[in-house]
């Protein structure tokens, strides 16, 4: 049950930004600043291992306290909320530290490199009103996805039957020249994990639980440890069948989710974010025009964004409720991606719920599969 009295009632939520790089500067801080203008938040500190970078970040944004040590910041500033925009391998430790200090967490995707890491974080969450750790899945939020989620849940367009989920982007050799990219340990996975996770998460948010996946993965162009393309067939508990394509080999870049229902097709086409105009609903020939008009009425346009998700997260904090994209709701996308890799690397169908402790894919997305797991460095004779 939610707490009867929120610890945040009548005051601003004290926030800290962990990671003063592109994500913190370009996405987290602007969202927090907008909510600060609305009287909801105040940014009290920022953390980065680069002292000069975090001091410049704080000076530019008017943030009073700059740190290079997360634990010291948590102990001295006691923030209510931390946003994390650091590399994926740091997410578990930083999230756990924040939760133990009593702070809610809003962490960039990929949330952590494995299901084992995710479960370790969930074990640190509060049991009665928080704190909770939420993943940045901003494509779920906004007026378009909210409207379509309701239409699908109410079955006004009939049962969902066929779906397509496409993240076909382009990344050149220079992109992978950055040492941490294309490596399991530092990037967490290839385009399925680092790029397609947003559209896959949106598809799951619209259609509900998946039941099984059959996948393939390839390393067709880039000299990397991970894949650079994957395809998958996914069956959902509601009976719908979906195709999923994740690629960094596609010069004509697009992000797309399409769901064919009994009475209409709904399709979203965009690249890195969507507004109402990016959604299209095509009715079956016999659907009355007044019904089509209702389907196409998305209401006031609220684009998908970090701001839209953060606004809902802050509302959840004030209500003492678990936010969307946290806990089991946040885990479902990581579980599907893990199952995709296991299916691709073992040439088997993987069912939801079968990957747990003792399974090599539970602790690493490559599952120690031959040809995919990182090669151990050879020992140099003394």
Short mmCIF file of C-alpha atoms in Angstrom, two decimals:
data_model
loop_
_atom_site.label_atom_id
_atom_site.label_comp_id
_atom_site.label_asym_id
_atom_site.label_seq_id
_atom_site.Cartn_x
_atom_site.Cartn_y
_atom_site.Cartn_z
CA UNK A 1 0.00 0.00 0.00
CA UNK A 2 1.24 3.55 -0.71
CA UNK A 3 2.35 5.63 2.23
CA UNK A 4 -0.38 7.87 3.58
CA UNK A 5 2.01 10.84 3.80
CA UNK A 6 4.74 11.42 1.23
CA UNK A 7 8.16 12.50 2.52
CA UNK A 8 8.24 14.90 -0.44
CA UNK A 9 4.98 16.73 0.35
CA UNK A 10 5.21 20.49 0.28
CA UNK A 11 8.77 20.75 -0.95
CA UNK A 12 10.96 20.40 -4.00
CA UNK A 13 12.58 17.06 -4.74
CA UNK A 14 16.35 17.33 -4.30
CA UNK A 15 18.08 15.80 -7.33
CA UNK A 16 21.66 14.94 -8.23
CA UNK A 17 23.06 14.18 -11.68
CA UNK A 18 25.62 11.37 -11.94
CA UNK A 19 27.52 11.69 -15.21
CA UNK A 20 28.30 15.10 -16.69
CA UNK A 21 28.66 13.86 -20.26
CA UNK A 22 26.33 14.10 -23.25
CA UNK A 23 23.36 12.34 -21.60
CA UNK A 24 23.56 14.27 -18.36
CA UNK A 25 24.09 17.58 -20.12
CA UNK A 26 21.72 17.07 -23.04
CA UNK A 27 18.85 15.04 -21.56
CA UNK A 28 18.81 14.70 -17.76
CA UNK A 29 19.67 18.27 -16.82
CA UNK A 30 17.19 19.94 -19.23
CA UNK A 31 14.35 17.77 -17.90
CA UNK A 32 15.28 18.52 -14.29
CA UNK A 33 15.65 22.22 -15.08
CA UNK A 34 12.19 22.38 -16.64
CA UNK A 35 10.67 20.74 -13.56
CA UNK A 36 12.66 23.12 -11.37
CA UNK A 37 10.97 25.99 -13.22
CA UNK A 38 7.64 24.37 -12.32
CA UNK A 39 8.60 24.18 -8.65
CA UNK A 40 9.00 20.39 -8.59
CA UNK A 41 12.76 19.82 -8.33
CA UNK A 42 16.05 21.42 -7.48
CA UNK A 43 19.43 20.12 -8.64
CA UNK A 44 21.75 20.13 -5.65
CA UNK A 45 24.81 18.28 -6.97
CA UNK A 46 26.52 16.62 -9.91
CA UNK A 47 29.15 13.87 -10.05
CA UNK A 48 31.72 12.90 -12.65
CA UNK A 49 35.16 11.28 -12.47
CA UNK A 50 36.50 14.21 -14.54
CA UNK A 51 36.92 17.02 -11.99
CA UNK A 52 37.26 19.77 -14.57
CA UNK A 53 34.23 18.53 -16.51
CA UNK A 54 31.90 18.33 -13.52
CA UNK A 55 33.01 21.72 -12.19
CA UNK A 56 32.34 23.28 -15.59
CA UNK A 57 29.00 21.46 -15.76
CA UNK A 58 27.96 22.82 -12.36
CA UNK A 59 29.18 26.34 -13.11
CA UNK A 60 27.21 26.49 -16.37
CA UNK A 61 24.02 25.10 -14.82
CA UNK A 62 24.21 26.88 -11.47
CA UNK A 63 24.50 23.60 -9.53
CA UNK A 64 25.96 24.32 -6.08
CA UNK A 65 28.01 21.18 -5.45
CA UNK A 66 30.43 19.29 -7.74
CA UNK A 67 31.84 15.87 -6.81
CA UNK A 68 34.07 13.19 -8.25
CA UNK A 69 32.93 10.57 -5.72
CA UNK A 70 29.35 9.23 -5.77
CA UNK A 71 29.33 7.92 -2.20
CA UNK A 72 30.67 11.19 -0.80
CA UNK A 73 27.98 13.14 -2.64
CA UNK A 74 25.25 10.80 -1.34
CA UNK A 75 26.51 11.10 2.22
CA UNK A 76 26.85 14.90 2.19
CA UNK A 77 23.89 15.97 0.04
CA UNK A 78 21.32 13.22 0.77
CA UNK A 79 19.43 13.71 -2.53
CA UNK A 80 15.90 12.37 -2.97
CA UNK A 81 16.56 11.42 -6.61
CA UNK A 82 19.66 10.67 -8.66
CA UNK A 83 19.84 10.43 -12.43
CA UNK A 84 22.52 8.16 -13.86
CA UNK A 85 24.05 8.72 -17.28
CA UNK A 86 27.34 6.82 -16.95
CA UNK A 87 28.52 3.74 -18.93
CA UNK A 88 26.40 0.60 -18.32
CA UNK A 89 29.07 -1.25 -16.33
CA UNK A 90 28.82 1.40 -13.59
CA UNK A 91 25.03 1.37 -13.31
CA UNK A 92 24.67 -1.46 -10.79
CA UNK A 93 27.12 -0.12 -8.23
CA UNK A 94 25.91 3.47 -8.53
CA UNK A 95 22.24 2.50 -8.36
CA UNK A 96 22.75 0.28 -5.32
CA UNK A 97 24.68 3.04 -3.54
CA UNK A 98 21.91 5.53 -4.23
CA UNK A 99 19.14 3.18 -3.08
CA UNK A 100 21.01 2.39 0.13
CA UNK A 101 21.32 6.12 0.75
CA UNK A 102 17.54 6.43 0.41
CA UNK A 103 17.48 8.03 -3.05
CA UNK A 104 15.20 7.06 -5.91
CA UNK A 105 17.07 6.34 -9.15
CA UNK A 106 16.43 7.19 -12.79
CA UNK A 107 19.03 5.29 -14.84
CA UNK A 108 19.76 5.43 -18.55
CA UNK A 109 19.41 2.37 -20.72
CA UNK A 110 20.89 -0.19 -20.95
CA UNK A 111 20.02 -0.45 -17.26
CA UNK A 112 22.69 -3.05 -16.42
CA UNK A 113 24.62 -5.68 -18.43
CA UNK A 114 22.69 -8.71 -17.13
CA UNK A 115 19.57 -10.02 -15.43
CA UNK A 116 21.72 -10.94 -12.43
CA UNK A 117 22.68 -7.28 -12.05
CA UNK A 118 19.08 -6.17 -12.43
CA UNK A 119 17.86 -8.59 -9.77
CA UNK A 120 20.61 -7.41 -7.41
CA UNK A 121 19.34 -3.84 -7.81
CA UNK A 122 15.71 -4.85 -7.28
CA UNK A 123 16.71 -6.57 -4.04
CA UNK A 124 17.91 -3.20 -2.71
CA UNK A 125 14.67 -1.35 -3.41
CA UNK A 126 12.27 -0.31 -0.68
CA UNK A 127 9.21 -2.42 0.06
CA UNK A 128 6.78 0.29 1.15
CA UNK A 129 6.76 3.41 -0.97
CA UNK A 130 10.31 3.34 -2.24
CA UNK A 131 13.00 4.15 -2.98
CA UNK A 132 12.75 2.52 -6.40
CA UNK A 133 15.07 2.36 -9.42
CA UNK A 134 13.54 3.24 -12.79
CA UNK A 135 14.99 2.90 -16.30
CA UNK A 136 14.97 5.70 -18.86
CA UNK A 137 12.51 4.37 -21.45
CA UNK A 138 11.23 7.72 -22.66
CA UNK A 139 9.59 6.29 -25.81
CA UNK A 140 6.84 4.82 -23.60
CA UNK A 141 5.81 8.29 -22.49
CA UNK A 142 3.92 11.06 -24.22
CA UNK A 143 0.43 11.39 -25.65
CA UNK A 144 0.89 9.12 -28.66
CA UNK A 145 2.02 5.99 -26.85
CA UNK A 146 -0.50 6.61 -24.05
CA UNK A 147 -3.39 6.83 -26.55
CA UNK A 148 -2.38 3.74 -28.51
CA UNK A 149 -1.75 1.74 -25.32
CA UNK A 150 -5.32 2.51 -24.25
CA UNK A 151 -6.77 1.56 -27.65
CA UNK A 152 -4.95 -1.76 -27.59
CA UNK A 153 -5.89 -2.49 -23.98
CA UNK A 154 -9.56 -1.76 -24.63
CA UNK A 155 -9.53 -3.84 -27.84
CA UNK A 156 -11.51 -1.17 -29.69
CA UNK A 157 -9.50 -2.01 -32.81
CA UNK A 158 -9.92 -5.72 -32.17
CA UNK A 159 -7.28 -8.21 -31.11
CA UNK A 160 -3.65 -7.43 -31.99
CA UNK A 161 -2.49 -10.05 -34.47
CA UNK A 162 0.79 -9.14 -36.19
CA UNK A 163 3.49 -6.71 -35.10
CA UNK A 164 6.76 -5.36 -36.46
CA UNK A 165 9.49 -3.69 -34.42
CA UNK A 166 12.33 -2.11 -36.36
CA UNK A 167 15.43 -0.22 -35.26
CA UNK A 168 17.54 0.03 -38.40
CA UNK A 169 20.25 2.61 -37.87
CA UNK A 170 23.70 3.26 -39.29
CA UNK A 171 27.00 3.37 -37.43
CA UNK A 172 30.29 3.62 -39.32
CA UNK A 173 33.77 2.37 -38.56
CA UNK A 174 34.69 5.60 -36.77
CA UNK A 175 31.82 5.03 -34.33
CA UNK A 176 33.33 1.68 -33.30
CA UNK A 177 36.84 3.11 -33.10
CA UNK A 178 35.89 4.34 -29.62
CA UNK A 179 37.52 1.64 -27.44
CA UNK A 180 34.52 0.77 -25.24
CA UNK A 181 32.05 0.31 -28.08
CA UNK A 182 31.25 -3.09 -29.52
CA UNK A 183 32.48 -4.88 -26.38
CA UNK A 184 30.36 -6.95 -24.03
CA UNK A 185 32.03 -5.74 -20.86
CA UNK A 186 31.80 -2.02 -21.55
CA UNK A 187 28.79 -1.56 -23.87
CA UNK A 188 26.70 -4.45 -22.57
CA UNK A 189 25.68 -5.72 -26.01
CA UNK A 190 25.27 -4.81 -29.65
CA UNK A 191 22.34 -3.04 -31.36
CA UNK A 192 19.76 -5.27 -29.64
CA UNK A 193 20.90 -3.97 -26.25
CA UNK A 194 22.25 -0.52 -27.03
CA UNK A 195 19.99 0.70 -29.82
CA UNK A 196 16.87 -1.42 -30.36
CA UNK A 197 16.02 -1.65 -26.67
CA UNK A 198 13.83 1.46 -26.89
CA UNK A 199 11.52 0.19 -29.64
CA UNK A 200 11.44 -3.31 -28.14
CA UNK A 201 10.46 -1.82 -24.79
CA UNK A 202 7.73 0.25 -26.45
CA UNK A 203 6.41 -2.83 -28.25
CA UNK A 204 6.21 -4.72 -24.95
CA UNK A 205 4.54 -1.76 -23.26
CA UNK A 206 1.87 -1.75 -25.97
CA UNK A 207 1.29 -5.50 -26.36
CA UNK A 208 1.98 -6.88 -22.90
CA UNK A 209 3.96 -9.99 -21.88
CA UNK A 210 5.88 -12.03 -24.44
CA UNK A 211 5.99 -15.82 -24.23
CA UNK A 212 8.77 -17.06 -26.55
CA UNK A 213 11.45 -15.86 -28.95
CA UNK A 214 13.43 -17.35 -31.84
CA UNK A 215 16.38 -15.26 -33.04
CA UNK A 216 19.47 -14.94 -35.22
CA UNK A 217 22.43 -12.58 -34.87
CA UNK A 218 25.32 -11.68 -37.13
CA UNK A 219 28.59 -9.81 -37.20
CA UNK A 220 28.42 -8.79 -40.84
CA UNK A 221 30.48 -5.61 -41.15
CA UNK A 222 32.15 -4.37 -37.98
CA UNK A 223 35.13 -5.90 -36.21
CA UNK A 224 33.49 -6.05 -32.78
CA UNK A 225 32.78 -8.62 -30.05
CA UNK A 226 29.02 -8.12 -30.16
CA UNK A 227 26.62 -8.50 -33.06
CA UNK A 228 25.95 -5.66 -35.51
CA UNK A 229 22.54 -7.01 -36.62
CA UNK A 230 19.88 -9.31 -35.18
CA UNK A 231 16.46 -10.55 -36.16
CA UNK A 232 13.84 -12.27 -34.03
CA UNK A 233 10.37 -13.78 -34.05
CA UNK A 234 8.42 -13.14 -30.87
CA UNK A 235 5.17 -14.68 -29.68
CA UNK A 236 3.09 -12.76 -27.14
CA UNK A 237 0.83 -14.18 -24.46
CA UNK A 238 -2.15 -12.59 -26.20
CA UNK A 239 -1.35 -14.65 -29.32
CA UNK A 240 0.15 -11.87 -31.43
CA UNK A 241 3.25 -12.66 -33.50
CA UNK A 242 6.01 -10.10 -34.06
CA UNK A 243 9.17 -9.63 -36.06
CA UNK A 244 12.04 -7.63 -34.57
CA UNK A 245 15.03 -6.23 -36.48
CA UNK A 246 17.93 -4.40 -34.82
CA UNK A 247 20.70 -3.11 -37.09
CA UNK A 248 23.54 -0.60 -37.24
CA UNK A 249 24.13 -1.39 -40.93
CA UNK A 250 21.23 0.58 -42.46
CA UNK A 251 21.97 3.89 -44.25
CA UNK A 252 18.24 4.67 -44.47
CA UNK A 253 17.71 5.03 -40.73
CA UNK A 254 14.30 4.51 -39.15
CA UNK A 255 12.63 3.42 -35.92
CA UNK A 256 9.26 1.78 -36.42
CA UNK A 257 6.59 -0.07 -34.48
CA UNK A 258 3.55 -1.44 -36.29
CA UNK A 259 0.64 -3.45 -34.91
CA UNK A 260 -2.01 -5.01 -37.15
CA UNK A 261 -5.26 -5.55 -35.25
CA UNK A 262 -8.51 -7.09 -36.47
CA UNK A 263 -10.05 -3.71 -37.33
CA UNK A 264 -7.09 -1.40 -37.90
CA UNK A 265 -3.33 -1.05 -38.29
CA UNK A 266 -1.51 1.38 -36.03
CA UNK A 267 2.02 2.41 -36.99
CA UNK A 268 4.68 4.67 -35.50
CA UNK A 269 7.54 5.85 -37.73
CA UNK A 270 10.26 8.14 -36.37
CA UNK A 271 13.96 8.04 -35.48
CA UNK A 272 14.90 9.18 -31.96
CA UNK A 273 11.58 10.45 -30.60
CA UNK A 274 7.94 10.77 -31.58
CA UNK A 275 4.98 13.14 -31.49
CA UNK A 276 1.30 12.61 -32.31
CA UNK A 277 1.92 13.27 -36.01
CA UNK A 278 4.33 10.30 -36.19
CA UNK A 279 1.50 7.82 -35.49
CA UNK A 280 -0.82 6.60 -38.23
CA UNK A 281 -4.00 4.55 -37.87
CA UNK A 282 -5.37 2.80 -40.98
CA UNK A 283 -8.84 1.27 -40.49
CA UNK A 284 -10.30 -1.80 -42.14
CA UNK A 285 -12.76 -0.91 -44.97
CA UNK A 286 -15.92 -1.54 -42.94
CA UNK A 287 -15.08 0.60 -39.90
CA UNK A 288 -17.49 3.58 -39.46
CA UNK A 289 -15.93 7.00 -39.99
CA UNK A 290 -16.93 8.21 -36.52
CA UNK A 291 -15.02 5.29 -34.99
CA UNK A 292 -11.95 6.12 -37.07
CA UNK A 293 -12.15 9.75 -35.96
CA UNK A 294 -12.16 8.66 -32.31
CA UNK A 295 -9.15 6.42 -32.87
CA UNK A 296 -7.26 9.26 -34.54
CA UNK A 297 -7.99 11.76 -31.77
CA UNK A 298 -4.72 11.70 -29.82
CA UNK A 299 -5.53 14.80 -27.79
CA UNK A 300 -2.99 17.55 -27.00
CA UNK A 301 0.45 16.70 -28.35
CA UNK A 302 2.93 15.62 -25.67
CA UNK A 303 6.05 14.30 -27.48
CA UNK A 304 7.97 11.36 -26.07
CA UNK A 305 10.87 12.73 -24.05
CA UNK A 306 12.96 12.51 -20.92
CA UNK A 307 10.80 15.32 -19.56
CA UNK A 308 7.56 13.38 -20.06
CA UNK A 309 8.95 10.37 -18.20
CA UNK A 310 10.59 12.40 -15.44
CA UNK A 311 7.36 14.28 -14.81
CA UNK A 312 5.56 10.96 -14.24
CA UNK A 313 8.41 9.66 -12.09
CA UNK A 314 8.23 12.71 -9.82
CA UNK A 315 4.48 12.19 -9.50
CA UNK A 316 5.13 8.59 -8.46
CA UNK A 317 7.64 9.75 -5.87
CA UNK A 318 5.15 12.14 -4.36
CA UNK A 319 2.51 9.38 -4.29
CA UNK A 320 4.93 6.81 -2.83
CA UNK A 321 4.17 4.45 -5.73
CA UNK A 322 6.42 2.27 -7.86
CA UNK A 323 6.99 4.10 -11.17
CA UNK A 324 6.56 2.55 -14.58
CA UNK A 325 9.71 1.04 -16.13
CA UNK A 326 10.95 -0.14 -12.74
CA UNK A 327 10.91 -3.53 -11.04
CA UNK A 328 9.19 -6.33 -13.01
CA UNK A 329 7.89 -3.77 -15.52
CA UNK A 330 11.42 -2.56 -16.26
CA UNK A 331 12.90 -6.07 -16.24
CA UNK A 332 10.73 -7.43 -19.06
CA UNK A 333 12.67 -5.70 -21.86
CA UNK A 334 16.05 -6.85 -20.51
CA UNK A 335 14.69 -10.38 -20.21
CA UNK A 336 13.51 -10.36 -23.84
CA UNK A 337 16.90 -9.08 -25.02
CA UNK A 338 18.69 -11.72 -22.96
CA UNK A 339 16.45 -14.40 -24.45
CA UNK A 340 17.11 -13.01 -27.94
CA UNK A 341 20.85 -13.45 -27.47
CA UNK A 342 20.47 -16.92 -25.98
CA UNK A 343 18.22 -18.02 -28.84
CA UNK A 344 20.58 -16.62 -31.47
CA UNK A 345 23.72 -18.13 -29.95
CA UNK A 346 22.23 -21.55 -29.08
CA UNK A 347 19.89 -21.96 -32.09
CA UNK A 348 16.93 -22.70 -29.82
CA UNK A 349 13.55 -21.23 -28.91
CA UNK A 350 13.70 -19.48 -25.53
CA UNK A 351 10.65 -19.02 -23.33
CA UNK A 352 9.99 -16.24 -20.87
CA UNK A 353 11.04 -17.10 -17.35
CA UNK A 354 13.54 -19.83 -18.22
CA UNK A 355 16.72 -17.78 -17.79
CA UNK A 356 17.66 -17.68 -14.11
CA UNK A 357 20.56 -18.36 -11.74
CA UNK A 358 22.77 -21.12 -13.09
CA UNK A 359 22.09 -20.21 -16.72
CA UNK A 360 25.21 -18.61 -18.30
CA UNK A 361 23.00 -16.00 -19.98
CA UNK A 362 21.74 -14.85 -16.60
CA UNK A 363 25.12 -13.32 -15.78
CA UNK A 364 26.36 -12.33 -19.28
CA UNK A 365 24.47 -11.66 -22.49
CA UNK A 366 27.05 -13.58 -24.53
CA UNK A 367 26.46 -16.66 -22.36
CA UNK A 368 30.07 -17.76 -22.90
CA UNK A 369 28.99 -18.92 -26.36
CA UNK A 370 31.85 -19.98 -28.65
CA UNK A 371 32.56 -17.31 -31.23
CA UNK A 372 30.71 -14.66 -29.23
CA UNK A 373 32.18 -14.60 -25.73
CA UNK A 374 35.21 -12.31 -25.30
CA UNK A 375 38.49 -14.10 -25.83
CA UNK A 376 40.63 -14.33 -22.73
CA UNK A 377 43.86 -12.40 -22.96
CA UNK A 378 46.89 -14.66 -23.30
CA UNK A 379 49.26 -14.63 -20.36
CA UNK A 380 52.57 -13.00 -21.11
CA UNK A 381 55.53 -15.09 -19.85
CA UNK A 382 57.53 -13.41 -17.10
#
